[in-house]
CSV table of C-alpha atoms in Angstrom, one decimal:
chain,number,residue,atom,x,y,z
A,1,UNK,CA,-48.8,-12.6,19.8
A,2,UNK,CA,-50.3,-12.6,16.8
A,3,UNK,CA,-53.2,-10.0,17.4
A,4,UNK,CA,-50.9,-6.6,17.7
A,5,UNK,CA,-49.5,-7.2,14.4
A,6,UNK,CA,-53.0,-7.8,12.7
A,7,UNK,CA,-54.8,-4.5,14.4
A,8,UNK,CA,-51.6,-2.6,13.5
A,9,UNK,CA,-51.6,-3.8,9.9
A,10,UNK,CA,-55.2,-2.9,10.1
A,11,UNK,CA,-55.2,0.3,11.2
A,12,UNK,CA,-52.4,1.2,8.9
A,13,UNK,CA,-54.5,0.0,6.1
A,14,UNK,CA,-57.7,1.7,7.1
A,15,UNK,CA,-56.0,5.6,8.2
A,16,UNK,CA,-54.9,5.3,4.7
A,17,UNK,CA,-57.9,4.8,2.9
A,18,UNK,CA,-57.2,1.1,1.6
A,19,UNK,CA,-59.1,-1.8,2.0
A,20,UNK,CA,-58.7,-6.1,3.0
A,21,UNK,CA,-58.3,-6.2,-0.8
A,22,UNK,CA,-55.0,-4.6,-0.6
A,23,UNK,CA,-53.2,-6.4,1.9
A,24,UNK,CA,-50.5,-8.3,0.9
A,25,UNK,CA,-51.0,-12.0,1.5
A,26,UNK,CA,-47.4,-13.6,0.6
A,27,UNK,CA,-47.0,-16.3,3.3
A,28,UNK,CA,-44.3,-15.3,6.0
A,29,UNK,CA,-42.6,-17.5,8.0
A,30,UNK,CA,-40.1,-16.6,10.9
A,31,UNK,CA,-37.2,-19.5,11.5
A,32,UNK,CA,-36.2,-19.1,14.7
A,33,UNK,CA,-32.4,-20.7,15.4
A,34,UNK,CA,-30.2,-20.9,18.8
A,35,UNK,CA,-27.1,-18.5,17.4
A,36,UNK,CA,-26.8,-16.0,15.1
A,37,UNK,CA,-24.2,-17.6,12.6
A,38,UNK,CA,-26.6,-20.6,12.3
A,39,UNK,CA,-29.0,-17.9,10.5
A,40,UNK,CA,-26.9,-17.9,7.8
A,41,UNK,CA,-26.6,-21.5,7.9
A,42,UNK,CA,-30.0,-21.8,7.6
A,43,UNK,CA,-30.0,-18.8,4.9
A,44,UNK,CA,-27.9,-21.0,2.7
A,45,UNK,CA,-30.3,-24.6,3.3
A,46,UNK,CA,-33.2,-22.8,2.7
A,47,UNK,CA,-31.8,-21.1,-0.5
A,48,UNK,CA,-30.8,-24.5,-1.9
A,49,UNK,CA,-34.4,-26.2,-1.0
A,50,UNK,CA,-36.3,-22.8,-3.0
A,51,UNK,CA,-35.0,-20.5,-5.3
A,52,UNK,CA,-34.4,-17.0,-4.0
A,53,UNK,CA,-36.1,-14.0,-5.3
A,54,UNK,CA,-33.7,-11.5,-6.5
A,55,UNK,CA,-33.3,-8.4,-4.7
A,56,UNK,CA,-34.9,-9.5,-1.9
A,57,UNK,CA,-32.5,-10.6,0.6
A,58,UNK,CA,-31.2,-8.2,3.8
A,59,UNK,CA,-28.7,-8.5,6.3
A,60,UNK,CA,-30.4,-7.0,9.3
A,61,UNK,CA,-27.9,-9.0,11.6
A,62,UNK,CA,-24.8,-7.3,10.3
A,63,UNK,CA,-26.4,-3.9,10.0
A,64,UNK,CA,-29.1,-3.8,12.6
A,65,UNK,CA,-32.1,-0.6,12.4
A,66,UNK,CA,-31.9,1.9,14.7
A,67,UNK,CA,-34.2,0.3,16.9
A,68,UNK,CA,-32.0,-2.7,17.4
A,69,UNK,CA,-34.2,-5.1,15.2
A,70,UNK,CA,-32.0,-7.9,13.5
A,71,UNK,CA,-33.0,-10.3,11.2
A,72,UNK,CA,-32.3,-12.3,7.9
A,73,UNK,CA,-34.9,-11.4,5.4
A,74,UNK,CA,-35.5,-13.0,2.0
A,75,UNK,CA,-38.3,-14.0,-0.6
A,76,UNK,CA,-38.0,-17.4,-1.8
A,77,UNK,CA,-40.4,-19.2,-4.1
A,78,UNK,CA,-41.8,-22.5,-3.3
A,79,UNK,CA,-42.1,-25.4,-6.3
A,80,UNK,CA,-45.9,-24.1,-6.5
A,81,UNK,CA,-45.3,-20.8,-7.7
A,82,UNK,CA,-45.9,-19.3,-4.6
A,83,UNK,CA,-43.5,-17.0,-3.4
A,84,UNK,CA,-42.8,-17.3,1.1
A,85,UNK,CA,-41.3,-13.9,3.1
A,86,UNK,CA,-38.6,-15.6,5.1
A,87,UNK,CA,-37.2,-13.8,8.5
A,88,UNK,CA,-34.5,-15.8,9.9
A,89,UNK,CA,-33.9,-15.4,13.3
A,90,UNK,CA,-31.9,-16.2,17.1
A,91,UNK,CA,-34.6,-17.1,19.4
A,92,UNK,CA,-33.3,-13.9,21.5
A,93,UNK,CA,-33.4,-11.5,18.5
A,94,UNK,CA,-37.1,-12.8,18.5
A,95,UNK,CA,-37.5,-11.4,21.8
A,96,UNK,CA,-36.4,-7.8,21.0
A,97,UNK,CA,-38.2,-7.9,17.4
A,98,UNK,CA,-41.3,-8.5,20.2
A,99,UNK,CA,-40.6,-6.4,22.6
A,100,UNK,CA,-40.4,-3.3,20.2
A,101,UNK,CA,-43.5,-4.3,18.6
A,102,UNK,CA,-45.5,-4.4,22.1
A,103,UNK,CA,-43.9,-0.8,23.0
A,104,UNK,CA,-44.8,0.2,19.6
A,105,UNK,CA,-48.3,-0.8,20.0
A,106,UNK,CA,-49.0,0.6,23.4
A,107,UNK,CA,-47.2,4.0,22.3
A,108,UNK,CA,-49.4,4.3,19.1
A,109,UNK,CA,-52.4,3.1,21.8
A,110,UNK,CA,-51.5,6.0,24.2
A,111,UNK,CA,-51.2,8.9,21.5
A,112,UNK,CA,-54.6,8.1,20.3
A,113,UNK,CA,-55.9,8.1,23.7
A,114,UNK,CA,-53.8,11.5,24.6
A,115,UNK,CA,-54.6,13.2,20.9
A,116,UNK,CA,-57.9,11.7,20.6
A,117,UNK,CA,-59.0,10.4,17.3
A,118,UNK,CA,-57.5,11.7,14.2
């Protein structure tokens, strides 16, 4: 499910004047687990195998958004200098994270219908 994210990065990018040249490109990886203390399990692996960016870890799973999203994030950076977006995951927190996106989508799709273009 690829494709909504892309269009809505996209779209975001282009209704604000900015270009391809201006996305960010920092690899992201999601780490999907079976239950949600084994995120923080795999928080503290992954932390040991790279070093962690400071500042950029948050505890989505304790304090879930408003629209029920929970996650691990962090920023780690790999031995080649290259720093990796980590989301650490259950497999059913996955499923809501997908679900919102898909209702987000079609909502944004069905104002622009409804408003016409901007």
């Amino acid at each position: 499910m690829l494709t909504p994210k892309i269009s809505i990065r996209f779209s975001d990018l282009t209704n604000n004047g900015a270009s391809y040249d201006d996305l960010d490109r920092t690899i992201r990886l999601v780490v999907l687990v079976n239950e949600w203390h084994e995120c923080y399990l795999a928080l503290g692996h992954l932390h040991q195998i790279w070093r962690p960016v400071p500042g950029t870890f948050d505890d989505y799973i304790a304090v879930p958004r408003d629209n029920l999203y929970r996650s691990l994030h962090t920023t780690v950076v790999h031995a080649n200098g290259q720093a990796i977006k980590l989301r650490i995951r259950t497999v059913a927190m996955d499923k809501v994270s997908e679900s919102f996106l898909r209702i987000l989508t079609t909502t944004s799709t069905w104002s622009r219908l409804i408003r016409g273009p901007a």
